[in-house]
Short mmCIF file of C-alpha atoms in Angstrom, two decimals:
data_model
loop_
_atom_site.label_atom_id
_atom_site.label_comp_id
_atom_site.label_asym_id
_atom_site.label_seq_id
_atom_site.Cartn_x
_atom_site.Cartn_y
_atom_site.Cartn_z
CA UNK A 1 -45.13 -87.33 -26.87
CA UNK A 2 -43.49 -84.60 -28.45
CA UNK A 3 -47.07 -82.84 -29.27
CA UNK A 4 -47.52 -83.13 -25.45
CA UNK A 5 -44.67 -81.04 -24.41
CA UNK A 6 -44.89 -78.28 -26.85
CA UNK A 7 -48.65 -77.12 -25.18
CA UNK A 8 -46.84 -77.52 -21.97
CA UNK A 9 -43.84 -75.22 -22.73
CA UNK A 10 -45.87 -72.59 -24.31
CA UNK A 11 -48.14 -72.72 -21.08
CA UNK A 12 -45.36 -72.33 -18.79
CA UNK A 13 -44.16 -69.38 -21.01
CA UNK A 14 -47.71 -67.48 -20.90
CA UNK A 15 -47.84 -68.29 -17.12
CA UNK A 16 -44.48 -66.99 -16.23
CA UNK A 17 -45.59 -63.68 -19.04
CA UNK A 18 -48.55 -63.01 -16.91
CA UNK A 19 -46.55 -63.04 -13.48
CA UNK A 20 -43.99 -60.41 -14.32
CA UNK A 21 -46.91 -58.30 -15.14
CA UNK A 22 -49.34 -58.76 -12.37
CA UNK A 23 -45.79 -57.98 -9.63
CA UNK A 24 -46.76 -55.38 -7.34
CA UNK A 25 -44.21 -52.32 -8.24
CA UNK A 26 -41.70 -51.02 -4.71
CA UNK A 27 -43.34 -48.68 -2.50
CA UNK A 28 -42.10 -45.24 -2.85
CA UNK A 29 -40.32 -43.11 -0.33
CA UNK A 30 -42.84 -41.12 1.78
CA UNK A 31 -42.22 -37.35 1.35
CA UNK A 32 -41.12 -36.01 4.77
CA UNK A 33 -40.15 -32.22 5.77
CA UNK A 34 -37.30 -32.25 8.42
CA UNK A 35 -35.44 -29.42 10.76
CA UNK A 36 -32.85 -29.85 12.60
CA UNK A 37 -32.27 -30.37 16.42
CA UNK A 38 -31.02 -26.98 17.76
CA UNK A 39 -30.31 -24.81 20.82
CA UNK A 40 -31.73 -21.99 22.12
CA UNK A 41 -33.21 -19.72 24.97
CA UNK A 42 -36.76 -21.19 26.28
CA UNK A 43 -39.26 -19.72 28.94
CA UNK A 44 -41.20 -21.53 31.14
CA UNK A 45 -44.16 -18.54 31.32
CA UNK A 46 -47.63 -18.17 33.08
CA UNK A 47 -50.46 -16.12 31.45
CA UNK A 48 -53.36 -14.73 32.65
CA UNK A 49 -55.72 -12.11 32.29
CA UNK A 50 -56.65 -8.81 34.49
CA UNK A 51 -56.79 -5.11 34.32
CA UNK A 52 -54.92 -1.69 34.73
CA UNK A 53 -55.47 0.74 37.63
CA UNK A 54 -53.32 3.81 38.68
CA UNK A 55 -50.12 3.83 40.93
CA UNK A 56 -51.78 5.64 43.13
CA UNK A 57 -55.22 7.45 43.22
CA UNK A 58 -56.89 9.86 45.78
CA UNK A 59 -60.23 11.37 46.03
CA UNK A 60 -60.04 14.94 47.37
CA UNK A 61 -63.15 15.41 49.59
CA UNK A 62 -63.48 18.87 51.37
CA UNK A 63 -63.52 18.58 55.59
CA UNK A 64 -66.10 21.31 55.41
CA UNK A 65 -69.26 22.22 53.48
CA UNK A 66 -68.96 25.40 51.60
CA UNK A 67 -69.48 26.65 48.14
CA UNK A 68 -66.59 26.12 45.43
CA UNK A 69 -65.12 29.89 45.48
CA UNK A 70 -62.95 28.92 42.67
CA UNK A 71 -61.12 26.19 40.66
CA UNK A 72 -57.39 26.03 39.59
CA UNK A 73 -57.46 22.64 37.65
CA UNK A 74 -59.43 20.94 34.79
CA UNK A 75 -59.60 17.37 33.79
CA UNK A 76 -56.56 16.12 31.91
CA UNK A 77 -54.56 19.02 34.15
CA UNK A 78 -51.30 17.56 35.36
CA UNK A 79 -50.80 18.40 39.26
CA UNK A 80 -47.80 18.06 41.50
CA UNK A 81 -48.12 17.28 45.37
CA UNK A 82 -49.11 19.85 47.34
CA UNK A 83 -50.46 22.20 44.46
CA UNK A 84 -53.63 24.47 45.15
CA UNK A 85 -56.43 22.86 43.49
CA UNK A 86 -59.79 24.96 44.62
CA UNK A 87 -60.57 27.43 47.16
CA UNK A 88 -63.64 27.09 48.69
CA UNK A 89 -66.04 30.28 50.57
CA UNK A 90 -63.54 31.19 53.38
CA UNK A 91 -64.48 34.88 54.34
CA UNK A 92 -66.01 34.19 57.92
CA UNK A 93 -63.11 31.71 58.29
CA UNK A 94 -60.90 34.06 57.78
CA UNK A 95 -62.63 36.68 60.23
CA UNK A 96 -63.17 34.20 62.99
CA UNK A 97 -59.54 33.32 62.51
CA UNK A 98 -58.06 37.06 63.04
CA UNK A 99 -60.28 37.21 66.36
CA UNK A 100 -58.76 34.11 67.26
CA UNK A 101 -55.14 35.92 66.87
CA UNK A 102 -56.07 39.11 68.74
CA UNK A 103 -56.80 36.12 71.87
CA UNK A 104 -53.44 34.73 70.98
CA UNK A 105 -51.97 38.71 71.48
CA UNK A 106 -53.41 39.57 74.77
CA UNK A 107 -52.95 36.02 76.34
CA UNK A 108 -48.89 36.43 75.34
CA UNK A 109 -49.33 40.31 76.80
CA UNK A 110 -50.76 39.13 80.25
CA UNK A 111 -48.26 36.32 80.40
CA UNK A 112 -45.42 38.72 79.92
CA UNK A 113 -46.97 41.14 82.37
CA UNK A 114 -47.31 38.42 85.02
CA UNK A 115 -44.06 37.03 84.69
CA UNK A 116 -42.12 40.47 84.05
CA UNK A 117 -44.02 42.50 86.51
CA UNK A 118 -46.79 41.43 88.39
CA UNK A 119 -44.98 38.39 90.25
CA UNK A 120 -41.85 40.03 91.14
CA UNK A 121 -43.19 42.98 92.65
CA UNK A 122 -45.70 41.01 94.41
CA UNK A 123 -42.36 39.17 95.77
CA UNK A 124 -40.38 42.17 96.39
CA UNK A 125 -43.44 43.70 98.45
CA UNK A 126 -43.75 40.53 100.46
CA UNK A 127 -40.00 40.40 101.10
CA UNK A 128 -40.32 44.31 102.37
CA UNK A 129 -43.35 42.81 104.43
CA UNK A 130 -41.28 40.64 105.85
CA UNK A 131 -38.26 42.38 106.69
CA UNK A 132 -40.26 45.12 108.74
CA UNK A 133 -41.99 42.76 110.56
CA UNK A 134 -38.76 40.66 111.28
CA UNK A 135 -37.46 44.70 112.54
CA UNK A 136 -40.59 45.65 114.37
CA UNK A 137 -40.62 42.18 116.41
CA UNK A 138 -36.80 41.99 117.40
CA UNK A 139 -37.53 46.13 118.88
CA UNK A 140 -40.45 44.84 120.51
CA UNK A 141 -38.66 42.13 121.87
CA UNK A 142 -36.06 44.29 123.19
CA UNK A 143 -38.52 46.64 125.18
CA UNK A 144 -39.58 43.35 126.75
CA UNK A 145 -36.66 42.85 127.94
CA UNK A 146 -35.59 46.30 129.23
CA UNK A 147 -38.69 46.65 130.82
CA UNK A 148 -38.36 43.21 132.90
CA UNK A 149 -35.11 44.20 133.92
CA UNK A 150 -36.81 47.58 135.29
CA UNK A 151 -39.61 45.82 136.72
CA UNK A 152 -37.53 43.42 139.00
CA UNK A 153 -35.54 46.36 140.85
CA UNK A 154 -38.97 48.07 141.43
CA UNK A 155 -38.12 51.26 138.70
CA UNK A 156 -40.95 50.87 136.45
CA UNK A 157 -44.67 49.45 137.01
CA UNK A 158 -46.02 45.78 136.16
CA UNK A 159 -48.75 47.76 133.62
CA UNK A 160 -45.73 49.14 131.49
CA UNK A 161 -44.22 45.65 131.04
CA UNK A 162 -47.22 44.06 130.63
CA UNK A 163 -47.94 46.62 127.55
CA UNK A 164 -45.08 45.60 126.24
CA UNK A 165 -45.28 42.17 126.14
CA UNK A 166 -48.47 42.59 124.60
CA UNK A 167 -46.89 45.06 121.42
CA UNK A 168 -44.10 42.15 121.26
CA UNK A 169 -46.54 39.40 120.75
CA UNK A 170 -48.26 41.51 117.86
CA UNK A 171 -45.32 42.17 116.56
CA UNK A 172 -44.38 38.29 116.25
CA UNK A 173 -47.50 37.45 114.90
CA UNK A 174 -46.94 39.96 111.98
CA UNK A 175 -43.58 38.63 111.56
CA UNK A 176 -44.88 34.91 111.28
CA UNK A 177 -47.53 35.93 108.73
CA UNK A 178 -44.94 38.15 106.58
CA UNK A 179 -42.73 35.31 106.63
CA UNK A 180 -45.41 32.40 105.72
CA UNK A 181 -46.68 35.03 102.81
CA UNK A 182 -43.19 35.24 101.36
CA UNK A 183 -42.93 31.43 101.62
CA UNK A 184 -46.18 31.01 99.71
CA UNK A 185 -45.33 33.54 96.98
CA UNK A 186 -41.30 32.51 96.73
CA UNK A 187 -42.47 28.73 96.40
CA UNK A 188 -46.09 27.99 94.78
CA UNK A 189 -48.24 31.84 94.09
CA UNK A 190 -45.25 32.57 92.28
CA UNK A 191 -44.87 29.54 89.90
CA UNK A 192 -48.70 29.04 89.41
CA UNK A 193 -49.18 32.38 88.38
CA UNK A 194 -46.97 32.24 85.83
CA UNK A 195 -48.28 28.61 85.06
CA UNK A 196 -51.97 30.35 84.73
CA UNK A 197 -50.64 32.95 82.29
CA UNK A 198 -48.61 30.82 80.12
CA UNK A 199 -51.69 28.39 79.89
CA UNK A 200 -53.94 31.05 78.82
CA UNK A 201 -51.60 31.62 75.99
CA UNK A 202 -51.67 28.29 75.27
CA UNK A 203 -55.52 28.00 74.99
CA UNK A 204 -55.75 31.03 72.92
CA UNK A 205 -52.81 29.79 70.38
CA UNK A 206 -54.88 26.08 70.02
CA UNK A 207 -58.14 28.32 69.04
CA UNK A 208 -56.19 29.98 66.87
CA UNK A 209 -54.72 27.18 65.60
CA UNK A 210 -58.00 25.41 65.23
CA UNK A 211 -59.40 28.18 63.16
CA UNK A 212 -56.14 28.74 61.12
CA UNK A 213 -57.14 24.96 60.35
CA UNK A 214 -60.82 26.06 58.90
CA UNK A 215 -59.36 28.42 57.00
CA UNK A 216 -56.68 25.95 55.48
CA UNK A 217 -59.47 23.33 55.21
CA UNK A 218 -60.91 25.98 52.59
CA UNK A 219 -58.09 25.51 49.65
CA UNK A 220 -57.94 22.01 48.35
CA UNK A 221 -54.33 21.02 48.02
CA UNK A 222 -53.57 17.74 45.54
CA UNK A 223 -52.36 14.77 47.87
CA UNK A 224 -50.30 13.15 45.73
CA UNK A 225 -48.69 14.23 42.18
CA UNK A 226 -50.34 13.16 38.98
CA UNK A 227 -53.19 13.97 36.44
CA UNK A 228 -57.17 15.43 36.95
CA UNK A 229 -59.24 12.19 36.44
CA UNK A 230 -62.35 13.86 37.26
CA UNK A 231 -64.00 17.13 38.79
CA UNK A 232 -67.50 16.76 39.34
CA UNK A 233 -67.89 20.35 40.54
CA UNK A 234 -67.88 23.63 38.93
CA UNK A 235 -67.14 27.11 40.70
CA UNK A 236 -70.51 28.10 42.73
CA UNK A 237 -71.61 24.99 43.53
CA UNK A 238 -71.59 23.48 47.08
CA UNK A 239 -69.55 20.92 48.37
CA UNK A 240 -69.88 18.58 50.72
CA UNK A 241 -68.12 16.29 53.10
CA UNK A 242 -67.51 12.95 52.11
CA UNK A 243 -68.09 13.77 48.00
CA UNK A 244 -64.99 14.16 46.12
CA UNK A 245 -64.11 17.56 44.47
CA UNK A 246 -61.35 16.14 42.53
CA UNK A 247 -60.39 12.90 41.65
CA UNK A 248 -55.77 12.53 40.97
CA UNK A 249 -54.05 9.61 39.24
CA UNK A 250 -50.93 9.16 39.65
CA UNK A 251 -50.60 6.95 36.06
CA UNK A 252 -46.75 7.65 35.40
CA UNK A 253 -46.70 3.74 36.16
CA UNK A 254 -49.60 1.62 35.83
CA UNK A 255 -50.54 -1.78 38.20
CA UNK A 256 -51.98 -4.73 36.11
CA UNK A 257 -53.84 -6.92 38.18
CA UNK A 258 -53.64 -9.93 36.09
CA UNK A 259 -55.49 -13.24 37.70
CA UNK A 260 -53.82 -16.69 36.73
CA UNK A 261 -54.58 -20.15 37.78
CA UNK A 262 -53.98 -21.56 41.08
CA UNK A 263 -51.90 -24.45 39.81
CA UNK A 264 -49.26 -21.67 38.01
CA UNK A 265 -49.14 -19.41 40.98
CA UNK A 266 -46.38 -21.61 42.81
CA UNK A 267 -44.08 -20.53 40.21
CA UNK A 268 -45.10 -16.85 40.44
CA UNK A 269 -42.32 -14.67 42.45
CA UNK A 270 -42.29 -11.74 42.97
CA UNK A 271 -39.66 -9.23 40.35
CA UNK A 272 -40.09 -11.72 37.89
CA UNK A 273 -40.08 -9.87 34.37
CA UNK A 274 -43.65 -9.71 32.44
CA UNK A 275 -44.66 -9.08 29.05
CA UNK A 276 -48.08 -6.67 29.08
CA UNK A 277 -50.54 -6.90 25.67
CA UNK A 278 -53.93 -4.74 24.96
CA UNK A 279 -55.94 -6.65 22.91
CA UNK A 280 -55.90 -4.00 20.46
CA UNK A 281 -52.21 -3.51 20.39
CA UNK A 282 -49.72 -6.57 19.51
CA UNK A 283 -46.54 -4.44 20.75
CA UNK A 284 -45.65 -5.92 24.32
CA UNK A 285 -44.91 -3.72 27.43
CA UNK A 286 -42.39 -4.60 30.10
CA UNK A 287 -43.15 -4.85 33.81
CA UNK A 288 -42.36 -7.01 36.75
CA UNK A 289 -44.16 -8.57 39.00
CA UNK A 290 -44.75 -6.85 42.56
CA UNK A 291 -46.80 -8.63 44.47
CA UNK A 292 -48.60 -11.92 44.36
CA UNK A 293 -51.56 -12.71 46.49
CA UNK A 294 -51.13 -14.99 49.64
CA UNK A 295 -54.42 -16.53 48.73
CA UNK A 296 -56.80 -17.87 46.11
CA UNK A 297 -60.20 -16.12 44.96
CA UNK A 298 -62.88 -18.80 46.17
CA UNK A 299 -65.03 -17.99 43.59
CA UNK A 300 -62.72 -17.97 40.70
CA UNK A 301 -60.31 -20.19 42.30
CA UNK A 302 -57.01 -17.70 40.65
CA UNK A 303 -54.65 -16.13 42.17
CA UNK A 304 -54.03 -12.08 41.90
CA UNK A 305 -50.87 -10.75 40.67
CA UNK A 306 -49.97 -7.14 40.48
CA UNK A 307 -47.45 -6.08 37.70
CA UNK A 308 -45.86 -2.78 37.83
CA UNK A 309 -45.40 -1.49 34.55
CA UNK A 310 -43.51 2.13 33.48
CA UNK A 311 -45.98 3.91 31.43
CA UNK A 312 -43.96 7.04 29.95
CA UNK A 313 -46.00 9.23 27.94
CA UNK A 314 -49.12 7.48 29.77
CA UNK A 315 -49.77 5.22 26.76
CA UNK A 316 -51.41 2.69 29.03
CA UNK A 317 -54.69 3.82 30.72
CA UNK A 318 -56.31 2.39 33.89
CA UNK A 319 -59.25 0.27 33.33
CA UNK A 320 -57.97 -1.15 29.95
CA UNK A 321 -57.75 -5.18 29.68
CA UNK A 322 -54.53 -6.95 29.19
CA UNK A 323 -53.11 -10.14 29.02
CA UNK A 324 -49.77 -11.00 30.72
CA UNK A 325 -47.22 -13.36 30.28
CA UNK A 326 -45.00 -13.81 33.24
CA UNK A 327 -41.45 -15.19 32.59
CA UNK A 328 -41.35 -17.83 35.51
CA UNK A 329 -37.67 -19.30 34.52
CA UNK A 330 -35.56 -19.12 31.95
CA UNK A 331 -33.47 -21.66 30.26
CA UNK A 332 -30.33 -20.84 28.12
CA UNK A 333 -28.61 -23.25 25.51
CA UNK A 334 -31.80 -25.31 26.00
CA UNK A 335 -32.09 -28.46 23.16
CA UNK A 336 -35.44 -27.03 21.29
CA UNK A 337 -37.73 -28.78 18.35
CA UNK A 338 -40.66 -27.44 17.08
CA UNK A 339 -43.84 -28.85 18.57
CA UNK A 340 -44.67 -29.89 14.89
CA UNK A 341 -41.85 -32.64 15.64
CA UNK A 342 -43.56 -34.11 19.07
CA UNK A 343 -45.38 -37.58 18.09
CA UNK A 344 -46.92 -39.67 20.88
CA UNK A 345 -44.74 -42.26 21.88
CA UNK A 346 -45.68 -46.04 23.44
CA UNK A 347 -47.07 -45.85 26.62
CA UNK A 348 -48.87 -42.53 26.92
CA UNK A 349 -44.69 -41.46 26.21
CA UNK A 350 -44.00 -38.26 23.56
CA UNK A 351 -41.69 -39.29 20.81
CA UNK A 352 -39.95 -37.90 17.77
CA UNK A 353 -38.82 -38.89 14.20
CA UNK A 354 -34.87 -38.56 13.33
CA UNK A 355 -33.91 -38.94 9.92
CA UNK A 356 -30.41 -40.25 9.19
CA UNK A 357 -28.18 -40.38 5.78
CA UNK A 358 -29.56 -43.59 4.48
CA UNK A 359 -33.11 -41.47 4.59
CA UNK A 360 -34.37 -44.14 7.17
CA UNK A 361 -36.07 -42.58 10.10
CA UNK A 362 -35.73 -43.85 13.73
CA UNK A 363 -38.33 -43.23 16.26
CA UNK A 364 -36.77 -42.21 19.50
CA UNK A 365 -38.62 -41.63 22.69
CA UNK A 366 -37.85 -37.98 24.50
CA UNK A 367 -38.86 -36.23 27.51
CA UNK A 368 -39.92 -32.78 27.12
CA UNK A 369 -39.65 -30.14 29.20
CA UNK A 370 -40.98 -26.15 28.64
CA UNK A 371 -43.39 -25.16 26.14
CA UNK A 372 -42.76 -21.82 24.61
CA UNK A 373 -44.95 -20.75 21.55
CA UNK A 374 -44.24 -23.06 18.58
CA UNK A 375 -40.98 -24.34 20.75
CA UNK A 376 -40.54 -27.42 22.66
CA UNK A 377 -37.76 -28.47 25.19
CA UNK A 378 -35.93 -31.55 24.79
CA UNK A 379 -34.45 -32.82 27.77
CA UNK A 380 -33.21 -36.36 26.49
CA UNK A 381 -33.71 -38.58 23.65
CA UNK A 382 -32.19 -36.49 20.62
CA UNK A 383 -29.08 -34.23 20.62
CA UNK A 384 -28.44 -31.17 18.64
CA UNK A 385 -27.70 -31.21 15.36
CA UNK A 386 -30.43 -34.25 14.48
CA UNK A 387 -32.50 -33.81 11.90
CA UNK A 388 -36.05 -34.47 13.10
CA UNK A 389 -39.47 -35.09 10.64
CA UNK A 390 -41.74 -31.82 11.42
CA UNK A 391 -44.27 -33.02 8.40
CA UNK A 392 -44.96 -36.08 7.05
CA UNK A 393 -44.38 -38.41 10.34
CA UNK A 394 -47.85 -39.70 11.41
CA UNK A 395 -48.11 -43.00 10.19
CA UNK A 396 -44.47 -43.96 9.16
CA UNK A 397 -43.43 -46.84 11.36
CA UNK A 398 -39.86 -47.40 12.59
CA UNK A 399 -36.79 -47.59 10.14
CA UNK A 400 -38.78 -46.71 7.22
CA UNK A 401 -37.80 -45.07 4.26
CA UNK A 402 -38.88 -41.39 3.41
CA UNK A 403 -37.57 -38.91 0.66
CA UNK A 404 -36.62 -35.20 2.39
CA UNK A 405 -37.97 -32.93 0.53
CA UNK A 406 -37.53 -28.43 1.24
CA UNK A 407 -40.70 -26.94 0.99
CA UNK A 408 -38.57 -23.64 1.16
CA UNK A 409 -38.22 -23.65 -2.84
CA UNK A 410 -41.95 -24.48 -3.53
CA UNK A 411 -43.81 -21.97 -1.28
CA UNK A 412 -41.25 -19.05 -2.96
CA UNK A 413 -42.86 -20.38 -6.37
CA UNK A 414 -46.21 -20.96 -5.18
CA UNK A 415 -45.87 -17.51 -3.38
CA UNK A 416 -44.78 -16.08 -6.67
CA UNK A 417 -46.96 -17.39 -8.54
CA UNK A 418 -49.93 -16.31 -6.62
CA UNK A 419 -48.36 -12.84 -6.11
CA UNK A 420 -48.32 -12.64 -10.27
CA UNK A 421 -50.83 -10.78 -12.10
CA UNK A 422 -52.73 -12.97 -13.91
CA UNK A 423 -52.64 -13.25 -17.64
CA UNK A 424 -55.35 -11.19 -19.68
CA UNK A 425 -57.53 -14.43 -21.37
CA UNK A 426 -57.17 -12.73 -24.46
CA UNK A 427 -53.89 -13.77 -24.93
CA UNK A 428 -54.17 -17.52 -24.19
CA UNK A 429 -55.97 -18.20 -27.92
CA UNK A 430 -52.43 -16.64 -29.57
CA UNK A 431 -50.31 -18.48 -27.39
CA UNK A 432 -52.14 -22.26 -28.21
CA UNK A 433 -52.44 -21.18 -31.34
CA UNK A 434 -48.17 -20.34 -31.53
CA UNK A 435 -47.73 -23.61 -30.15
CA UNK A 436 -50.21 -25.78 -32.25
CA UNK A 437 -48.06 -24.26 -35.53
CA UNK A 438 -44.54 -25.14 -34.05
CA UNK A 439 -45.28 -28.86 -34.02
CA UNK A 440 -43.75 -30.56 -36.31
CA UNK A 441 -46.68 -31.59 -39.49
CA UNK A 442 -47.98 -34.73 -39.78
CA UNK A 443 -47.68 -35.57 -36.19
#
């Protein structure tokens, strides 16, 4: 009996030997990389793509045909409104316009003849007209009547009276004709002839005036105020109606026409602030927006928004791509993780990681809100001042433990030592060699 239990007791020991060794060891920590929870200012922004083009632009086109007598301006010259830019072959203009004035001089000298002179004597010789008439009449009249008053006691004969009935009648018919004359002259002749005169004058000023125009038609003036984009022309050569002579920019501010998608232009408004980029130049440029189409491109199905943007020292030239990013809103104090931090969450949800003392994370679900670079808006689920698992979380299920660890202190030394020269190969022999002799002998 005894031999029996002996083999059984040394069985049970080896058994129980064998299970301490084959227990599985604890699972280690996972290594996780956590920031904290802060606040801080986050845009909601819309970018797009587009173009510059000038403030303003104008194409100078002559109104007449005429050699290019001579030019004032070069490309690159900087112009203000209203500045002589080219003359053009003007010397028959310029004749025709001087006959023009002599017209203007002797329509004004027969106006101020007619209305100084020649209408008020021909009134003051129709008002003498008229007052000998009026005189002869009334003496005729009164030889009438001294003659019928003879001719009714029987002192004179009926051939005498009837004479002078006869001169009286005359007379009154030169009276009524003086009088009608002075009517005429006092009430219409007069006015119309001074009308007549004043509209000659008139006619003569507006072909002068329409040849002073020919002649102003020959020197080019700059419409607006900016620089020489382009002159096709040089002096001598003939230009044209409806081909430009000079081409002016006005580029002390630039338009970007940036086009963005359909869906973002509801948020687009008008002043908004908007950050311009070339593609060869990281440094942004401040505009705002100025106007924003009222309808979509069809065929790209965008919307067009123009950005005015201050250009001094005309840095930015027209035709150059950009790319825009309009500021739509702004949010201040806003709860912000990195996107790193953003896990998806149960249901087609977004969730995040929080880490608490006892290094046991939680997954909490959060709404987000703006996207702004590498910054994400929080607006519930986590609070400031969490600390939230930015590397590391994919994987790690709820309430497990991790181990925080700073990757601040490691990429300094890996940074260092990849920044190090590396060691010359000839000294790594001495330096095994130094430490094979300080071990200790015999080990």
């Amino acid at each position: 009996m005894r031999r029996t239990i002996l083999p059984i007791a040394a069985l049970l020991m080896l058994l129980s030997a064998c299970s301490k060794k084959e227990a599985p060891a604890a699972e280690a920590p996972a290594p996780v990389q956590v920031t904290a929870v802060t606040q801080n200012t986050i845009r909601r922004t819309i970018a797009g793509d587009g173009a510059l083009y000038p403030l303003d632009q104008a194409n100078v086109m002559p109104k007449l045909a005429a050699p290019v007598q001579k030019f004032y301006v070069n490309r690159g010259d900087h112009v203000k409104q209203g500045q002589l830019l080219a003359v053009l072959e003007n010397r028959d203009l310029v004749a025709a316009a001087a006959e023009s004035k002599g017209g203007v001089d002797q329509a004004e000298s027969n106006f101020r003849t007619t209305a100084g002179a020649t209408v008020p004597e021909a009134v003051v010789k129709a008002q003498t007209d008229f007052d000998s008439a009026r005189e002869a009449r009334d003496a005729a009249k009164k030889v009438v009547d001294s003659r019928e008053q003879l001719f009714k006691q029987g002192a004179l004969a009926g051939k005498l009276l009837d004479d002078a009935q006869v001169a009286y009648a005359q007379a009154n018919s030169q009276y009524r004709s003086a009088d009608e004359h002075l009517k005429a002259l006092q009430s219409v002749s007069k006015e119309e002839q001074i009308k007549g005169a004043a509209a000659q004058v008139q006619t003569a000023k507006s072909h002068y005036d329409g040849q002073e125009a020919q002649v102003a038609y020959s020197r080019i003036l700059s419409p607006i105020g900016g620089v020489i984009s382009d002159r096709p022309l040089n002096a001598g050569e003939m230009a044209n109606p409806g081909s430009p002579i000079v081409s002016v920019m006005d580029i002390s501010h630039v338009i970007a026409r940036i086009n963005i998608p359909e869906g973002e232009a509801t948020a687009a408004r008008v002043g908004q602030k908007v950050v311009i980029t070339q593609a060869d130049n990281t440094e942004g440029v401040e505009g705002k927006v100025k106007v924003v189409s009222p309808a979509a491109d069809a065929n790209t199905t965008t919307v067009q928004v123009w950005v005015d943007v201050p250009n001094p020292g005309e840095q930015l030239k027209p035709g150059t791509s950009v790319h825009a990013v309009i500021v739509a809103e702004e949010f201040k104090a806003a709860t912000v993780v990195p996107a790193a931090a953003i896990l998806p969450g149960e249901e087609g949800g977004t969730a995040v990681l929080t880490v608490g003392s006892d290094s046991t994370v939680r997954r909490k679900t959060v709404k987000v809100g703006v996207r702004e670079g590498n910054q994400v808006q929080i607006l519930s689920g986590v609070t400031p001042g969490e600390e939230v698992v930015v590397v590391g979380g994919l994987g790690l299920d709820d309430k497990a433990k991790v181990k925080v660890v700073t990757t601040a202190v490691e990429e300094s030394a890996d940074e260092d030592e990849d920044n190090a020269p590396p060691e010359p190969k000839a000294d790594k022999a001495p330096a095994a060699q130094k430490k094979d002799e300080a071990k200790p002998k015999g080990k």
